[in-house]
Amino acid sequence: MTDSQHPSGAPWRNFYGRFKGKGLRKSQEAYLDEDLAALSPGAVGWDENPDRTNIDLQALFGGRDVWLEIGFGGGEHMVHQAVSNPDVGIIGCEPYINGVAMLLGKIREAKADNIRVHPGDARDMFDVLPDQSISRAFLLYPDPWPKKRHHRRRFVTPEHLAPLSRVLKPGAIFRVATDIPDYVRQTLEQVPRHGLEWLAERPADWREPWDDWISTRYEQKAFREGRTPHYLTFRKR
């Protein structure tokens, strides 16, 4: 075992976010106990899949297009997209277990059957997704890490963008929403270095939300605090 690996063979991946916040309600604990395992996309973790064998998207979703939401928060957007696009399969990654519990409640309520949930780091999911398998990806109000010394913790760094680019199909769409101007700057600087082009022809293209957008609680917080959302759309070359 090297210094850079766990006993399972997993690389050391620093995770800086929260895994759990304040106490879960009884109903949320029930969702986790009763629903989460059935919504698993397959063996994603290193302990259960040390060889990093690809998950079987054909078995999960048939031949449907597969979308990926990276950090789904409370799950509003993902359930909205799943219900609006029943012909698509959607995988969501979120290490914050309170958000996972919120999502499971929304899935029950909406009776959405085209969602799979990985309650963990998106980097582990990238390991086990086949090359060029994702048709659309979403990064919506990611943790801004505002201090300069923490910018390397942001998603829009090569550690995340290189594997994301690998799993995106040619022509796939990558949407980023953020209310932090410096995050916009870093996104526009880094994402095109990984084979994606920014699709913007006029200011409205990044000032106005997408036609199928549903505003999330993170966005409402941004509005309340006087910050301006930006909506960035990229396409894989």
Short mmCIF file of C-alpha atoms in Angstrom, two decimals:
data_model
loop_
_atom_site.label_atom_id
_atom_site.label_comp_id
_atom_site.label_asym_id
_atom_site.label_seq_id
_atom_site.Cartn_x
_atom_site.Cartn_y
_atom_site.Cartn_z
CA MET A 1 0.00 0.00 0.00
CA THR A 2 1.34 3.42 -0.93
CA ASP A 3 0.85 6.61 1.04
CA SER A 4 -1.66 7.72 -1.57
CA GLN A 5 -4.04 4.79 -1.17
CA HIS A 6 -6.54 3.27 1.21
CA PRO A 7 -6.29 -0.45 2.03
CA SER A 8 -9.08 -0.99 -0.53
CA GLY A 9 -6.85 0.49 -3.25
CA ALA A 10 -8.80 3.74 -3.34
CA PRO A 11 -6.82 6.92 -3.87
CA TRP A 12 -6.89 9.42 -1.02
CA ARG A 13 -9.46 12.00 -2.05
CA ASN A 14 -9.88 14.88 0.32
CA PHE A 15 -13.53 15.72 0.81
CA TYR A 16 -14.18 19.11 2.32
CA GLY A 17 -17.98 19.36 2.41
CA ARG A 18 -20.41 18.21 5.05
CA PHE A 19 -21.60 14.62 5.13
CA LYS A 20 -24.33 15.25 7.69
CA GLY A 21 -26.02 18.28 9.14
CA LYS A 22 -28.63 18.59 11.83
CA GLY A 23 -30.70 15.59 12.81
CA LEU A 24 -32.83 13.79 10.28
CA ARG A 25 -36.57 13.54 10.79
CA LYS A 26 -38.01 10.07 11.40
CA SER A 27 -39.59 10.11 7.95
CA GLN A 28 -36.22 10.93 6.36
CA GLU A 29 -34.52 8.12 8.25
CA ALA A 30 -37.24 5.82 6.90
CA TYR A 31 -36.57 6.96 3.33
CA LEU A 32 -32.87 6.17 3.76
CA ASP A 33 -33.61 2.75 5.30
CA GLU A 34 -36.35 1.75 2.88
CA ASP A 35 -35.56 3.40 -0.46
CA LEU A 36 -31.87 4.19 -0.88
CA ALA A 37 -30.53 0.69 -1.56
CA ALA A 38 -33.13 0.05 -4.28
CA LEU A 39 -32.06 3.26 -6.05
CA SER A 40 -28.37 2.34 -6.18
CA PRO A 41 -26.79 2.67 -9.64
CA GLY A 42 -24.55 -0.29 -8.86
CA ALA A 43 -21.20 -0.85 -7.20
CA VAL A 44 -19.63 2.62 -7.05
CA GLY A 45 -17.59 2.62 -3.83
CA TRP A 46 -14.05 1.32 -3.68
CA ASP A 47 -14.83 -1.21 -0.97
CA GLU A 48 -17.52 -2.88 -3.08
CA ASN A 49 -15.79 -2.36 -6.43
CA PRO A 50 -12.01 -2.22 -5.97
CA ASP A 51 -11.40 -3.15 -9.62
CA ARG A 52 -13.43 -0.10 -10.71
CA THR A 53 -15.58 -2.18 -13.06
CA ASN A 54 -18.00 -0.02 -15.05
CA ILE A 55 -21.60 0.06 -13.88
CA ASP A 56 -24.10 -1.40 -16.35
CA LEU A 57 -26.10 1.55 -17.69
CA GLN A 58 -27.94 -0.72 -20.13
CA ALA A 59 -29.27 -2.77 -17.22
CA LEU A 60 -30.19 0.39 -15.30
CA PHE A 61 -31.94 2.38 -18.00
CA GLY A 62 -32.17 0.26 -21.15
CA GLY A 63 -30.96 2.25 -24.14
CA ARG A 64 -32.11 5.60 -22.75
CA ASP A 65 -29.91 8.68 -22.65
CA VAL A 66 -28.28 9.05 -19.24
CA TRP A 67 -27.93 12.40 -17.44
CA LEU A 68 -25.79 13.15 -14.39
CA GLU A 69 -26.36 15.70 -11.64
CA ILE A 70 -23.25 16.48 -9.59
CA GLY A 71 -24.24 17.53 -6.07
CA PHE A 72 -28.04 17.59 -6.25
CA GLY A 73 -28.60 19.49 -2.99
CA GLY A 74 -32.19 18.86 -1.91
CA GLY A 75 -33.07 17.18 -5.20
CA GLU A 76 -35.70 19.64 -6.51
CA HIS A 77 -34.04 20.07 -9.89
CA MET A 78 -33.28 16.40 -10.43
CA VAL A 79 -36.83 15.25 -9.69
CA HIS A 80 -38.20 18.04 -11.90
CA GLN A 81 -36.00 16.88 -14.78
CA ALA A 82 -36.84 13.22 -14.19
CA VAL A 83 -40.58 13.85 -14.26
CA SER A 84 -40.29 16.18 -17.29
CA ASN A 85 -38.08 13.68 -19.19
CA PRO A 86 -39.40 10.18 -18.47
CA ASP A 87 -37.51 8.84 -21.50
CA VAL A 88 -34.15 9.68 -19.84
CA GLY A 89 -32.30 8.04 -16.95
CA ILE A 90 -30.77 10.35 -14.36
CA ILE A 91 -28.00 9.59 -11.86
CA GLY A 92 -27.42 11.97 -8.97
CA CYS A 93 -24.36 12.21 -6.72
CA GLU A 94 -24.55 13.91 -3.32
CA PRO A 95 -22.42 13.13 -0.26
CA TYR A 96 -24.55 15.24 2.12
CA ILE A 97 -26.91 12.66 3.59
CA ASN A 98 -29.55 15.22 4.61
CA GLY A 99 -29.87 16.21 0.95
CA VAL A 100 -30.11 12.54 -0.05
CA ALA A 101 -32.96 12.06 2.45
CA MET A 102 -34.76 15.13 1.06
CA LEU A 103 -34.39 13.78 -2.48
CA LEU A 104 -35.80 10.37 -1.52
CA GLY A 105 -38.91 12.03 -0.12
CA LYS A 106 -39.37 13.98 -3.36
CA ILE A 107 -38.88 10.83 -5.46
CA ARG A 108 -41.60 9.07 -3.45
CA GLU A 109 -43.96 12.00 -3.82
CA ALA A 110 -43.36 12.37 -7.57
CA LYS A 111 -43.29 8.59 -8.18
CA ALA A 112 -40.22 9.13 -10.40
CA ASP A 113 -38.81 5.78 -11.49
CA ASN A 114 -35.95 6.96 -13.70
CA ILE A 115 -33.54 8.20 -10.99
CA ARG A 116 -30.58 6.42 -9.41
CA VAL A 117 -28.74 7.84 -6.40
CA HIS A 118 -25.10 7.67 -5.33
CA PRO A 119 -24.83 9.08 -1.78
CA GLY A 120 -21.18 9.99 -2.17
CA ASP A 121 -18.45 11.78 -4.10
CA ALA A 122 -18.94 12.29 -7.84
CA ARG A 123 -15.29 11.37 -8.42
CA ASP A 124 -16.06 7.79 -7.40
CA MET A 125 -18.94 7.76 -9.89
CA PHE A 126 -16.67 9.01 -12.69
CA ASP A 127 -14.38 6.02 -12.04
CA VAL A 128 -17.13 3.54 -12.92
CA LEU A 129 -19.01 5.30 -15.71
CA PRO A 130 -18.18 4.06 -19.21
CA ASP A 131 -16.40 6.47 -21.55
CA GLN A 132 -18.74 8.73 -23.55
CA SER A 133 -21.84 7.47 -21.74
CA ILE A 134 -23.43 10.70 -20.39
CA SER A 135 -25.60 12.91 -22.58
CA ARG A 136 -26.10 15.80 -20.16
CA ALA A 137 -24.50 16.87 -16.87
CA PHE A 138 -25.52 19.49 -14.32
CA LEU A 139 -23.42 21.40 -11.76
CA LEU A 140 -25.89 23.70 -10.00
CA TYR A 141 -24.82 26.09 -7.24
CA PRO A 142 -21.73 24.12 -6.27
CA ASP A 143 -19.91 24.92 -3.05
CA PRO A 144 -18.19 28.23 -3.90
CA TRP A 145 -15.14 27.91 -1.62
CA PRO A 146 -14.75 31.71 -1.72
CA LYS A 147 -11.31 32.01 -0.11
CA LYS A 148 -8.52 32.04 -2.69
CA ARG A 149 -6.54 29.33 -0.93
CA HIS A 150 -9.57 27.04 -1.23
CA HIS A 151 -10.18 27.51 -4.96
CA ARG A 152 -8.48 24.18 -5.69
CA ARG A 153 -11.33 22.52 -3.76
CA ARG A 154 -13.88 23.72 -6.32
CA PHE A 155 -15.39 21.30 -8.80
CA VAL A 156 -14.11 23.29 -11.79
CA THR A 157 -10.55 22.00 -11.49
CA PRO A 158 -8.74 19.39 -13.61
CA GLU A 159 -9.21 16.69 -10.95
CA HIS A 160 -12.95 16.75 -11.65
CA LEU A 161 -13.18 18.14 -15.17
CA ALA A 162 -10.86 15.62 -16.82
CA PRO A 163 -12.94 12.57 -15.77
CA LEU A 164 -16.17 14.46 -16.46
CA SER A 165 -14.99 15.16 -20.00
CA ARG A 166 -14.11 11.49 -20.47
CA VAL A 167 -17.60 10.28 -19.60
CA LEU A 168 -19.46 12.89 -21.69
CA LYS A 169 -20.59 11.89 -25.17
CA PRO A 170 -19.54 14.10 -28.09
CA GLY A 171 -22.23 16.77 -28.29
CA ALA A 172 -23.22 16.31 -24.62
CA ILE A 173 -24.38 19.39 -22.73
CA PHE A 174 -22.86 20.53 -19.42
CA ARG A 175 -24.82 23.14 -17.48
CA VAL A 176 -23.34 25.20 -14.66
CA ALA A 177 -25.32 27.60 -12.45
CA THR A 178 -23.60 29.80 -9.87
CA ASP A 179 -24.11 33.15 -8.20
CA ILE A 180 -20.40 33.69 -7.46
CA PRO A 181 -18.64 35.90 -10.07
CA ASP A 182 -15.23 34.38 -9.39
CA TYR A 183 -16.67 30.89 -9.84
CA VAL A 184 -17.94 32.04 -13.24
CA ARG A 185 -14.43 33.24 -14.08
CA GLN A 186 -12.81 29.96 -13.05
CA THR A 187 -15.46 27.93 -14.88
CA LEU A 188 -14.98 29.85 -18.13
CA GLU A 189 -11.23 29.49 -17.78
CA GLN A 190 -11.08 25.79 -16.91
CA VAL A 191 -13.98 24.00 -18.62
CA PRO A 192 -12.93 24.82 -22.22
CA ARG A 193 -9.51 23.28 -21.46
CA HIS A 194 -11.24 19.91 -21.22
CA GLY A 195 -12.84 19.74 -24.65
CA LEU A 196 -16.03 21.70 -24.00
CA GLU A 197 -17.09 24.90 -25.76
CA TRP A 198 -19.13 27.64 -24.12
CA LEU A 199 -22.42 28.16 -25.94
CA ALA A 200 -23.07 31.87 -25.47
CA GLU A 201 -23.81 34.34 -28.23
CA ARG A 202 -25.40 37.18 -26.26
CA PRO A 203 -25.59 38.28 -22.61
CA ALA A 204 -29.07 36.79 -22.15
CA ASP A 205 -27.54 33.36 -22.77
CA TRP A 206 -25.89 33.44 -19.36
CA ARG A 207 -28.21 35.86 -17.55
CA GLU A 208 -31.47 34.03 -18.17
CA PRO A 209 -32.15 30.50 -16.91
CA TRP A 210 -32.76 27.58 -19.21
CA ASP A 211 -36.29 27.05 -20.54
CA ASP A 212 -36.71 23.91 -18.43
CA TRP A 213 -35.19 25.39 -15.27
CA ILE A 214 -36.76 25.12 -11.83
CA SER A 215 -35.40 27.53 -9.27
CA THR A 216 -33.81 25.77 -6.28
CA ARG A 217 -33.61 26.85 -2.66
CA TYR A 218 -29.96 27.75 -3.23
CA GLU A 219 -30.96 30.13 -5.98
CA GLN A 220 -33.69 31.68 -3.84
CA LYS A 221 -31.09 32.29 -1.15
CA ALA A 222 -28.87 34.01 -3.73
CA PHE A 223 -31.73 36.30 -4.75
CA ARG A 224 -32.52 37.12 -1.11
CA GLU A 225 -28.88 38.01 -0.49
CA GLY A 226 -28.64 40.17 -3.61
CA ARG A 227 -26.41 37.93 -5.74
CA THR A 228 -26.92 37.45 -9.47
CA PRO A 229 -27.20 33.91 -10.85
CA HIS A 230 -25.26 33.00 -14.00
CA TYR A 231 -26.28 30.12 -16.25
CA LEU A 232 -23.44 28.68 -18.31
CA THR A 233 -23.95 26.08 -21.04
CA PHE A 234 -21.10 24.06 -22.55
CA ARG A 235 -21.05 21.40 -25.26
CA LYS A 236 -18.57 18.56 -25.52
CA ARG A 237 -16.66 18.68 -28.77
#
